[in-house]
Coordinates of N, CA and C and ligand atoms in Angstrom, one line a residue:
M1 N 95.2 81.9 83.2 CA 96.5 81.2 83.3 C 97.4 81.8 84.4
L2 N 97.9 81.0 85.2 CA 98.8 81.5 86.3 C 100.2 81.4 85.8
G3 N 101.0 82.4 86.4 CA 102.5 82.3 86.1 C 103.1 81.4 87.1
S4 N 104.3 81.7 87.5 CA 105.0 80.9 88.5 C 104.3 81.1 89.8
P5 N 104.5 80.1 90.7 CA 103.8 80.2 92.1 C 104.2 81.5 92.8
I6 N 105.4 82.0 92.5 CA 105.9 83.2 93.2 C 105.0 84.4 92.7
D7 N 104.6 84.4 91.5 CA 103.8 85.5 90.9 C 102.4 85.6 91.6
V8 N 102.0 84.4 92.0 CA 100.6 84.4 92.6 C 100.7 85.2 93.9
F9 N 101.7 85.0 94.7 CA 101.8 85.7 96.0 C 102.4 87.1 95.9
F10 N 103.3 87.2 94.9 CA 104.0 88.5 94.8 C 103.8 89.0 93.3
P11 N 102.6 89.4 92.9 CA 102.4 89.6 91.5 C 103.3 90.8 91.0
R12 N 104.0 90.6 89.9 CA 104.8 91.6 89.4 C 104.0 92.5 88.4
R13 N 103.1 93.2 89.1 CA 102.3 94.2 88.3 C 102.5 95.6 88.8
C14 N 102.1 96.5 88.1 CA 102.2 97.9 88.4 C 101.9 98.2 89.9
A15 N 102.9 98.8 90.6 CA 102.8 99.0 92.0 C 101.6 100.0 92.4
A16 N 101.2 100.8 91.4 CA 100.2 101.8 91.7 C 98.8 101.3 91.3
C17 N 98.6 100.8 90.1 CA 97.2 100.4 89.6 C 97.0 98.9 89.7
G18 N 98.1 98.1 89.8 CA 97.9 96.7 89.9 C 97.6 96.0 88.6
R19 N 97.5 96.7 87.5 CA 97.1 96.1 86.3 C 98.3 96.1 85.3
G20 N 98.9 97.2 85.0 CA 100.0 97.2 84.0 C 101.2 96.6 84.5
P21 N 102.3 96.7 83.7 CA 103.6 96.0 84.1 C 104.3 96.7 85.3
W22 N 105.0 95.8 86.0 CA 105.9 96.3 87.2 C 107.1 96.9 86.6
P23 N 107.7 97.9 87.3 CA 107.3 98.4 88.6 C 106.1 99.5 88.5
F24 N 106.1 100.3 87.5 CA 105.0 101.3 87.2 C 104.7 101.2 85.8
C25 N 103.4 101.1 85.5 CA 103.0 101.0 84.1 C 103.2 102.4 83.4
P26 N 103.2 102.5 82.1 CA 103.5 103.8 81.5 C 102.5 105.0 82.0
D27 N 101.2 104.7 82.1 CA 100.3 105.7 82.6 C 100.7 106.2 84.0
C28 N 100.9 105.2 84.9 CA 101.2 105.6 86.3 C 102.6 106.3 86.4
H29 N 103.5 105.7 85.6 CA 104.9 106.3 85.6 C 104.8 107.8 85.2
G30 N 104.0 108.1 84.2 CA 103.8 109.4 83.7 C 103.2 110.4 84.7
A31 N 102.4 109.8 85.6 CA 101.6 110.6 86.5 C 102.4 110.7 87.9
L32 N 103.4 110.0 88.1 CA 104.2 110.1 89.3 C 104.8 111.5 89.4
I33 N 104.9 112.0 90.6 CA 105.6 113.3 90.8 C 106.8 113.1 91.6
P34 N 108.0 112.9 91.0 CA 109.2 112.8 91.7 C 109.6 114.1 92.3
L35 N 110.2 114.1 93.5 CA 110.7 115.4 94.1 C 112.1 115.6 93.7
V36 N 112.3 116.6 92.9 CA 113.6 116.8 92.3 C 114.0 118.3 92.5
P37 N 115.3 118.6 92.3 CA 115.8 120.0 92.4 C 115.1 120.9 91.5
P38 N 115.0 122.3 91.8 CA 115.6 122.9 93.0 C 114.8 122.5 94.3
M39 N 115.5 122.2 95.3 CA 114.9 121.7 96.6 C 115.6 122.3 97.8
C40 N 115.0 122.0 98.9 CA 115.7 122.3 100.2 C 116.8 121.3 100.5
A41 N 118.0 121.7 100.7 CA 119.1 120.8 100.8 C 118.9 119.9 102.1
R42 N 118.3 120.5 103.1 CA 118.1 119.7 104.3 C 117.0 118.6 104.2
C43 N 115.9 119.0 103.7 CA 114.7 118.1 103.7 C 114.2 117.6 102.4
G44 N 114.8 118.2 101.3 CA 114.4 117.7 100.0 C 113.1 118.2 99.5
A45 N 112.4 119.2 100.2 CA 111.2 119.7 99.7 C 111.4 120.5 98.4
P46 N 110.5 120.4 97.4 CA 110.7 121.2 96.2 C 110.5 122.6 96.4
L47 N 111.4 123.5 95.9 CA 111.3 124.9 96.1 C 111.5 125.6 94.8
A48 N 111.1 126.9 94.7 CA 111.3 127.6 93.5 C 112.8 127.9 93.3
R49 N 113.5 128.1 94.4 CA 115.0 128.2 94.3 C 115.6 127.4 95.4
A50 N 116.8 126.8 95.0 CA 117.5 125.9 96.0 C 117.8 126.7 97.3
A51 N 117.7 126.1 98.4 CA 117.9 126.7 99.7 C 118.5 125.7 100.7
A52 N 119.2 126.2 101.8 CA 119.8 125.3 102.7 C 118.7 124.7 103.6
T53 N 117.7 125.4 104.0 CA 116.6 124.9 104.8 C 115.3 125.6 104.3
C54 N 114.2 125.1 104.9 CA 112.9 125.7 104.4 C 111.9 125.6 105.6
A55 N 110.8 126.2 105.4 CA 109.7 126.3 106.4 C 109.2 124.9 106.7
G56 N 109.3 124.0 105.7 CA 108.7 122.7 105.9 C 109.7 121.6 106.4
C57 N 110.9 122.1 106.8 CA 111.9 121.1 107.3 C 111.4 120.3 108.5
P58 N 111.6 119.0 108.6 CA 111.2 118.2 109.8 C 112.0 118.7 111.0
P59 N 111.4 118.6 112.1 CA 112.1 119.1 113.3 C 113.4 118.3 113.7
A60 N 114.3 119.0 114.4 CA 115.5 118.3 114.9 C 114.9 117.1 115.8
P61 N 115.6 116.1 116.0 CA 117.0 115.8 115.6 C 117.1 115.1 114.2
I62 N 116.2 115.4 113.3 CA 116.4 114.8 112.0 C 117.3 115.7 111.2
A63 N 118.5 115.1 110.8 CA 119.5 115.9 110.2 C 119.2 116.2 108.7
A64 N 118.6 115.2 108.0 CA 118.3 115.3 106.6 C 117.2 114.4 106.2
A65 N 116.4 114.8 105.2 CA 115.3 114.0 104.8 C 115.1 114.0 103.3
R66 N 114.7 112.9 102.8 CA 114.4 112.8 101.3 C 113.1 112.0 101.1
A67 N 112.4 112.3 100.1 CA 111.2 111.5 99.7 C 111.3 111.2 98.2
A68 N 110.9 110.1 97.8 CA 111.0 109.7 96.4 C 109.9 110.5 95.6
F69 N 108.7 110.6 96.1 CA 107.6 111.1 95.3 C 106.7 112.0 96.2
A70 N 106.0 112.9 95.5 CA 104.9 113.6 96.2 C 103.8 112.5 96.5
F71 N 103.1 112.7 97.7 CA 102.1 111.7 98.1 C 100.8 112.1 97.4
E72 N 100.8 111.8 96.1 CA 99.6 112.1 95.2 C 99.5 111.0 94.2
G73 N 98.4 110.8 93.6 CA 98.2 110.0 92.4 C 98.8 108.6 92.6
P74 N 99.6 108.1 91.7 CA 100.1 106.8 91.7 C 100.9 106.5 92.9
A75 N 101.7 107.4 93.5 CA 102.5 107.2 94.7 C 101.6 106.9 95.8
R76 N 100.5 107.6 95.9 CA 99.5 107.4 97.0 C 98.9 106.0 96.8
S77 N 98.5 105.6 95.6 CA 98.0 104.3 95.4 C 99.0 103.2 95.7
A78 N 100.2 103.4 95.4 CA 101.2 102.4 95.7 C 101.4 102.2 97.2
V79 N 101.4 103.4 97.9 CA 101.6 103.3 99.4 C 100.4 102.5 100.0
H80 N 99.2 102.8 99.5 CA 98.0 102.2 99.9 C 98.1 100.6 99.6
R81 N 98.5 100.3 98.5 CA 98.6 98.9 98.1 C 99.7 98.2 99.0
L82 N 100.8 98.9 99.3 CA 101.8 98.3 100.1 C 101.2 98.0 101.5
K83 N 100.5 99.0 102.0 CA 99.9 98.9 103.4 C 98.9 97.8 103.5
F84 N 98.0 97.7 102.6 CA 96.9 96.9 102.7 C 96.9 95.6 102.0
S85 N 97.8 95.5 101.0 CA 97.9 94.2 100.3 C 99.2 93.5 100.6
G86 N 100.2 94.3 101.0 CA 101.5 93.7 101.4 C 102.3 93.1 100.3
W87 N 102.1 93.5 99.1 CA 102.9 93.0 98.0 C 104.3 93.3 98.2
R88 N 105.2 92.4 98.2 CA 106.6 92.7 98.3 C 107.1 93.3 97.1
T89 N 106.5 93.1 95.9 CA 107.0 93.8 94.7 C 106.7 95.3 94.8
V90 N 105.7 95.7 95.5 CA 105.4 97.1 95.7 C 106.5 97.7 96.6
A91 N 106.9 97.0 97.6 CA 108.0 97.5 98.5 C 109.3 97.6 97.7
K92 N 109.5 96.7 96.8 CA 110.7 96.7 95.9 C 110.7 98.0 95.0
A93 N 109.5 98.2 94.4 CA 109.4 99.4 93.5 C 109.7 100.7 94.2
L94 N 109.0 100.8 95.4 CA 109.1 102.1 96.1 C 110.5 102.2 96.8
G95 N 111.0 101.1 97.4 CA 112.3 101.0 98.1 C 113.5 101.4 97.2
E96 N 113.4 100.9 95.9 CA 114.5 101.2 95.0 C 114.4 102.7 94.6
A97 N 113.3 103.3 94.5 CA 113.1 104.7 94.2 C 113.6 105.5 95.3
M98 N 113.4 105.1 96.6 CA 113.8 105.8 97.8 C 115.4 105.8 97.9
A99 N 116.0 104.6 97.6 CA 117.4 104.5 97.7 C 118.1 105.4 96.7
A100 N 117.4 105.6 95.6 CA 118.0 106.4 94.5 C 118.0 107.9 94.9
V101 N 117.1 108.4 95.8 CA 117.1 109.8 96.1 C 117.8 110.0 97.5
N102 N 118.2 109.0 98.2 CA 118.8 109.1 99.5 C 120.0 110.0 99.5
A103 N 120.1 110.9 100.5 CA 121.2 111.9 100.6 C 122.0 111.8 101.9
F104 N 121.8 110.7 102.6 CA 122.3 110.5 104.0 C 123.1 109.2 104.0
E105 N 124.3 109.3 104.5 CA 125.2 108.1 104.6 C 125.0 107.4 105.9
P106 N 124.3 106.3 106.0 CA 124.0 105.7 107.3 C 125.0 104.5 107.6
E107 N 125.0 104.1 108.8 CA 125.7 102.9 109.2 C 124.7 101.8 109.4
A108 N 123.4 102.2 109.6 CA 122.4 101.2 109.7 C 121.1 101.8 109.3
V109 N 120.1 101.0 108.8 CA 118.8 101.5 108.4 C 117.8 100.9 109.5
T110 N 116.9 101.7 109.9 CA 115.8 101.2 110.7 C 114.5 101.7 110.2
W111 N 113.4 101.4 110.9 CA 112.1 101.9 110.3 C 111.1 102.3 111.4
V112 N 110.1 103.0 111.1 CA 109.0 103.4 112.0 C 108.2 102.1 112.2
P113 N 108.2 101.5 113.4 CA 107.5 100.2 113.6 C 106.0 100.4 113.8
L114 N 105.3 99.4 113.5 CA 103.9 99.3 113.9 C 103.8 98.9 115.3
S115 N 102.7 99.1 116.0 CA 102.6 98.5 117.3 C 102.3 97.0 117.1
R116 N 102.6 96.2 118.2 CA 102.4 94.8 118.1 C 100.9 94.4 117.7
A117 N 100.0 95.2 118.3 CA 98.6 94.9 118.0 C 98.3 95.1 116.5
R118 N 98.8 96.2 116.0 CA 98.5 96.6 114.6 C 99.2 95.6 113.7
L119 N 100.4 95.2 114.1 CA 101.1 94.2 113.2 C 100.4 92.9 113.2
A120 N 99.8 92.5 114.3 CA 99.1 91.2 114.4 C 97.8 91.3 113.5
E121 N 97.2 92.5 113.5 CA 96.0 92.6 112.8 C 96.3 92.7 111.3
R122 N 97.4 93.3 110.9 CA 97.7 93.5 109.5 C 98.6 92.4 108.9
G123 N 99.4 91.9 109.8 CA 100.3 90.8 109.4 C 101.5 91.3 108.5
Y124 N 101.7 92.6 108.4 CA 102.7 93.1 107.5 C 103.1 94.5 107.9
D125 N 104.4 94.7 108.1 CA 104.9 96.0 108.5 C 105.5 96.7 107.2
Q126 N 104.7 97.7 106.7 CA 105.1 98.2 105.4 C 106.4 99.0 105.5
A127 N 106.7 99.7 106.6 CA 107.9 100.5 106.7 C 109.1 99.5 106.8
R128 N 108.9 98.4 107.5 CA 110.0 97.4 107.5 C 110.3 96.9 106.1
A129 N 109.3 96.6 105.4 CA 109.4 96.1 104.0 C 110.3 97.0 103.2
L130 N 110.0 98.3 103.3 CA 110.7 99.3 102.6 C 112.2 99.4 103.1
A131 N 112.3 99.3 104.4 CA 113.7 99.5 105.0 C 114.6 98.3 104.5
L132 N 114.0 97.1 104.4 CA 114.8 96.0 103.9 C 115.4 96.2 102.5
V133 N 114.5 96.8 101.6 CA 114.9 97.1 100.3 C 116.0 98.1 100.3
V134 N 115.8 99.2 101.0 CA 116.7 100.3 101.1 C 118.1 99.9 101.6
A135 N 118.0 99.1 102.7 CA 119.3 98.7 103.4 C 120.1 97.8 102.4
R136 N 119.4 97.0 101.7 CA 120.1 96.1 100.8 C 120.8 96.9 99.7
R137 N 120.0 97.9 99.2 CA 120.6 98.7 98.1 C 121.8 99.6 98.6
L138 N 121.7 100.1 99.9 CA 122.8 100.9 100.4 C 123.9 100.1 101.0
A139 N 123.7 98.8 101.1 CA 124.7 97.8 101.6 C 125.1 98.1 103.0
V140 N 124.0 98.4 103.8 CA 124.2 98.5 105.3 C 123.1 97.6 105.9
P141 N 123.3 97.2 107.2 CA 122.3 96.4 107.8 C 121.0 97.1 108.1
A142 N 119.9 96.3 108.1 CA 118.6 96.8 108.5 C 118.4 96.3 109.9
R143 N 118.2 97.2 110.9 CA 118.1 96.7 112.3 C 116.8 97.3 113.0
P144 N 116.1 96.4 113.7 CA 114.9 96.8 114.5 C 115.4 97.6 115.7
L145 N 115.5 98.9 115.6 CA 116.0 99.7 116.8 C 114.9 100.3 117.6
L146 N 113.7 100.3 117.1 CA 112.6 100.9 117.8 C 111.4 100.0 118.1
V147 N 110.7 100.3 119.2 CA 109.4 99.7 119.4 C 108.4 100.8 119.7
R148 N 107.1 100.4 119.3 CA 106.0 101.4 119.4 C 105.1 101.0 120.6
S149 N 104.8 102.0 121.4 CA 103.9 101.8 122.5 C 102.5 101.4 121.9
E150 N 101.7 100.6 122.7 CA 100.5 100.1 122.1 C 99.4 101.1 121.9
A151 N 99.3 102.1 122.8 CA 98.3 103.1 122.6 C 98.7 104.4 122.0
T152 N 98.5 104.5 120.7 CA 98.8 105.8 120.1 C 97.5 106.4 119.6
L153 N 97.2 107.6 120.0 CA 95.9 108.2 119.6 C 95.8 108.5 118.1
P154 N 94.6 108.5 117.6 CA 94.4 108.7 116.2 C 95.0 110.1 115.8
Q155 N 95.6 110.2 114.6 CA 96.4 111.3 114.2 C 95.6 112.3 113.4
A156 N 94.7 111.8 112.6 CA 94.1 112.5 111.5 C 93.7 114.0 111.7
R157 N 93.1 114.3 112.8 CA 92.5 115.6 112.9 C 93.4 116.5 113.8
R158 N 94.6 116.1 114.1 CA 95.4 117.0 115.0 C 96.2 118.0 114.2
A159 N 96.5 119.1 114.8 CA 97.4 120.1 114.3 C 98.8 119.6 114.5
A160 N 99.7 120.2 113.7 CA 101.1 119.7 113.8 C 101.7 119.7 115.2
A161 N 101.6 120.8 115.9 CA 102.2 120.9 117.2 C 101.5 119.9 118.2
E162 N 100.2 119.7 118.0 CA 99.5 118.8 118.8 C 99.9 117.3 118.6
R163 N 100.1 117.1 117.3 CA 100.6 115.7 116.9 C 101.9 115.4 117.5
R164 N 102.8 116.4 117.5 CA 104.1 116.1 118.0 C 104.0 115.8 119.5
L165 N 103.2 116.6 120.2 CA 103.0 116.3 121.7 C 102.5 114.9 121.9
A166 N 101.5 114.6 121.1 CA 100.8 113.3 121.2 C 101.7 112.1 120.9
M167 N 102.7 112.4 120.0 CA 103.6 111.3 119.6 C 104.7 111.1 120.6
R168 N 105.0 112.1 121.4 CA 106.1 112.0 122.3 C 105.9 110.8 123.2
G169 N 106.9 110.0 123.3 CA 106.8 108.8 124.1 C 106.1 107.6 123.4
A170 N 105.7 107.8 122.2 CA 105.0 106.7 121.4 C 106.0 105.7 121.0
F171 N 107.3 106.1 120.9 CA 108.4 105.2 120.5 C 109.5 105.1 121.6
R172 N 110.1 104.0 121.7 CA 111.3 103.9 122.6 C 112.3 102.9 122.0
P173 N 113.5 103.0 122.4 CA 114.5 102.1 121.9 C 114.1 100.7 122.1
A174 N 114.4 99.8 121.1 CA 114.1 98.4 121.3 C 115.0 97.9 122.4
P175 N 114.5 96.9 123.2 CA 115.3 96.4 124.3 C 116.7 96.0 123.8
R176 N 117.7 96.4 124.5 CA 119.2 96.1 124.3 C 119.6 96.6 122.9
A177 N 118.9 97.5 122.3 CA 119.3 98.0 121.0 C 120.4 99.1 121.2
A178 N 121.5 99.0 120.6 CA 122.5 100.0 120.6 C 122.6 100.6 119.2
A179 N 122.2 101.8 119.0 CA 122.2 102.4 117.7 C 123.5 102.9 117.3
P180 N 124.0 102.7 116.0 CA 125.2 103.3 115.6 C 125.1 104.8 115.5
S181 N 126.1 105.5 115.2 CA 126.1 107.0 115.2 C 125.2 107.5 114.2
R182 N 125.2 106.9 113.0 CA 124.3 107.5 111.9 C 123.3 106.4 111.5
V183 N 122.0 106.8 111.7 CA 120.9 105.9 111.4 C 120.0 106.5 110.4
L184 N 119.6 105.7 109.4 CA 118.6 106.2 108.5 C 117.3 105.6 108.9
L185 N 116.3 106.4 109.1 CA 115.0 106.0 109.5 C 114.1 106.0 108.3
V186 N 113.4 104.9 108.1 CA 112.6 104.7 106.9 C 111.1 104.6 107.3
D187 N 110.3 105.3 106.5 CA 108.8 105.2 106.7 C 108.1 105.3 105.3
D188 N 106.8 105.0 105.3 CA 106.2 105.1 104.0 C 105.8 106.5 103.6
V189 N 105.3 107.3 104.5 CA 104.8 108.6 104.2 C 105.3 109.6 105.2
L190 N 105.7 110.8 104.7 CA 106.0 112.0 105.6 C 104.9 113.0 105.5
T191 N 104.3 113.3 106.6 CA 103.3 114.4 106.6 C 103.8 115.5 107.4
T192 N 103.5 115.5 108.7 CA 104.0 116.7 109.6 C 105.4 116.4 110.1
G193 N 105.9 115.2 110.1 CA 107.2 114.9 110.6 C 107.1 114.6 112.1
A194 N 105.9 114.6 112.7 CA 105.8 114.3 114.1 C 106.2 112.9 114.5
T195 N 105.8 111.9 113.7 CA 106.1 110.5 113.9 C 107.6 110.3 113.8
A196 N 108.2 110.9 112.7 CA 109.6 110.7 112.5 C 110.4 111.4 113.6
A197 N 110.0 112.6 114.1 CA 110.7 113.3 115.1 C 110.7 112.4 116.4
A198 N 109.5 111.8 116.7 CA 109.4 111.0 117.9 C 110.4 109.8 117.8
C199 N 110.4 109.2 116.6 CA 111.3 108.1 116.4 C 112.8 108.5 116.5
A200 N 113.1 109.7 116.0 CA 114.5 110.2 116.0 C 114.9 110.5 117.5
D201 N 114.0 111.0 118.3 CA 114.3 111.2 119.7 C 114.7 109.8 120.4
A202 N 113.9 108.8 120.1 CA 114.2 107.5 120.6 C 115.5 106.9 120.1
L203 N 115.8 107.2 118.8 CA 117.1 106.7 118.3 C 118.3 107.4 118.9
V204 N 118.1 108.7 119.2 CA 119.2 109.4 120.0 C 119.3 108.8 121.4
E205 N 118.2 108.5 122.0 CA 118.2 107.8 123.3 C 119.0 106.5 123.2
A206 N 118.8 105.8 122.0 CA 119.5 104.5 121.8 C 121.0 104.6 121.4
G207 N 121.4 105.9 121.3 CA 122.8 106.1 121.0 C 123.2 106.7 119.7
A208 N 122.2 107.0 118.8 CA 122.5 107.7 117.5 C 122.8 109.1 117.7
A209 N 123.7 109.6 116.9 CA 124.1 111.0 116.9 C 123.3 111.8 115.8
D210 N 123.3 111.2 114.6 CA 122.6 111.8 113.5 C 121.6 110.8 112.9
V211 N 120.4 111.4 112.6 CA 119.3 110.6 112.1 C 118.9 111.2 110.7
G212 N 118.9 110.3 109.7 CA 118.4 110.7 108.4 C 117.0 110.1 108.2
L213 N 116.2 110.7 107.4 CA 114.8 110.2 107.2 C 114.6 110.0 105.7
L214 N 114.1 108.8 105.3 CA 113.9 108.5 103.9 C 112.5 107.9 103.8
V215 N 111.6 108.5 103.0 CA 110.2 108.0 102.9 C 109.9 107.8 101.4
A216 N 108.9 107.0 101.2 CA 108.4 106.8 99.8 C 107.8 108.0 99.2
A217 N 106.9 108.7 100.0 CA 106.1 109.8 99.5 C 105.9 110.8 100.6
R218 N 105.9 112.1 100.2 CA 105.7 113.2 101.1 C 104.5 114.0 100.8
A219 N 103.7 114.2 101.7 CA 102.5 115.1 101.6 C 102.9 116.5 101.5
L220 N 102.7 117.2 100.4 CA 103.1 118.6 100.3 C 101.9 119.5 100.4
R221 N 101.9 120.3 101.4 CA 100.7 121.1 101.6 C 100.7 122.4 100.8
E222 N 101.9 122.9 100.6 CA 102.0 124.1 99.8 C 102.0 123.9 98.3
H223 N 101.8 125.0 97.6 CA 101.8 124.9 96.1 C 103.2 124.5 95.7
R224 N 103.2 123.5 94.8 CA 104.5 123.1 94.2 C 104.8 124.0 93.0
P225 N 106.0 124.6 93.0 CA 106.4 125.3 91.8 C 106.5 124.4 90.6
D226 N 106.2 124.9 89.4 CA 106.2 124.0 88.2 C 107.6 123.5 87.9
T227 N 108.6 124.2 88.4 CA 110.0 123.8 88.1 C 110.4 122.5 88.9
A228 N 109.6 122.2 89.9 CA 110.0 121.1 90.8 C 109.8 119.7 90.2
Y229 N 109.0 119.6 89.2 CA 108.7 118.3 88.6 C 108.2 118.5 87.2
T230 N 108.1 117.4 86.5 CA 107.5 117.4 85.2 C 106.4 116.4 85.3
G231 N 105.3 116.6 84.5 CA 104.2 115.6 84.5 C 104.7 114.3 84.0
S232 N 105.7 114.2 83.2 CA 106.1 113.0 82.6 C 107.1 112.2 83.6
G233 N 107.6 113.0 84.6 CA 108.4 112.3 85.6 C 109.7 111.8 85.0
S234 N 110.3 112.5 84.0 CA 111.5 111.9 83.4 C 112.5 113.0 83.0
R235 N 112.9 113.7 84.1 CA 113.9 114.7 83.8 C 115.3 114.1 83.9
P236 N 116.3 114.7 83.2 CA 117.6 114.1 83.2 C 118.1 113.9 84.7
G237 N 118.7 112.7 84.9 CA 119.3 112.4 86.2 C 118.3 111.8 87.1
L238 N 117.1 111.8 86.7 CA 116.0 111.2 87.6 C 116.1 109.7 87.6
W239 N 115.7 109.1 88.7 CA 115.5 107.7 88.8 C 114.3 107.3 87.9
L240 N 114.5 106.4 87.0 CA 113.4 105.9 86.2 C 113.1 104.4 86.5
P241 N 111.9 104.1 86.7 CA 111.5 102.8 87.1 C 112.1 101.7 86.1
G242 N 112.2 102.1 84.8 CA 112.7 101.1 83.9 C 114.2 100.8 84.1
D243 N 114.9 101.6 84.8 CA 116.3 101.4 85.1 C 116.6 100.5 86.2
M244 N 115.5 100.1 86.9 CA 115.7 99.2 88.1 C 116.2 97.8 87.7
P245 N 117.0 97.3 88.6 CA 117.4 95.9 88.4 C 116.2 95.0 88.7
R246 N 116.1 93.9 87.9 CA 114.9 93.1 88.1 C 115.3 91.8 88.9
Ligands
ZN301 ZN1 99.8 101.5 86.7
ZN302 ZN1 113.4 121.8 104.3

């Protein structure tokens, strides 16, 4: 039996496993790893003790960064679902979680764009989808301030410094884009920060003074202290998927 026609295109099922109830079913919700204090004040990385900065801080000109979840388990599945199936309900589940952890006051939200070729092939820009949800929640405009050059080399096997070099020049200000002073850059995943740094450089070129970064999930290479999260993902003050407006 089908539900409403909307549900056929945008099924309101668990953003991670696609089976249980939206936004995250109890099993997936319990396995999510939210990034919560104690953390790095600048980039939001979980730390054993709160600190102003940390070794994993994204490079300047990114003033501040936050991620809703560690890029593991259900968060990883949800990002994959967002990227390859384009469910808008997944963008909504992740985008609301992102807005809840944001620590940067922007005048506009923008996103890490796909190249035109990739967009044509996939038909869906996952970072834009997240940015629209975040902008709406923060009550600021979402603006396409960046364009991506067509030829960006594969990233997977590169070291961090090498990635940053390779990404330089991969983004430029969108034609006639005038960025406001404070821009929040949205992406799905933060790994080395090379992509975000290249985007931030282009945003500064477009007129921004401060760039904040907000992602759905962050790949954490170092050991996470046990104090940084709970397996059940439900510490006091945390965003809970059940609290989301429907
Ligand atoms: Zn699930
Ligand atoms: Zn940091």
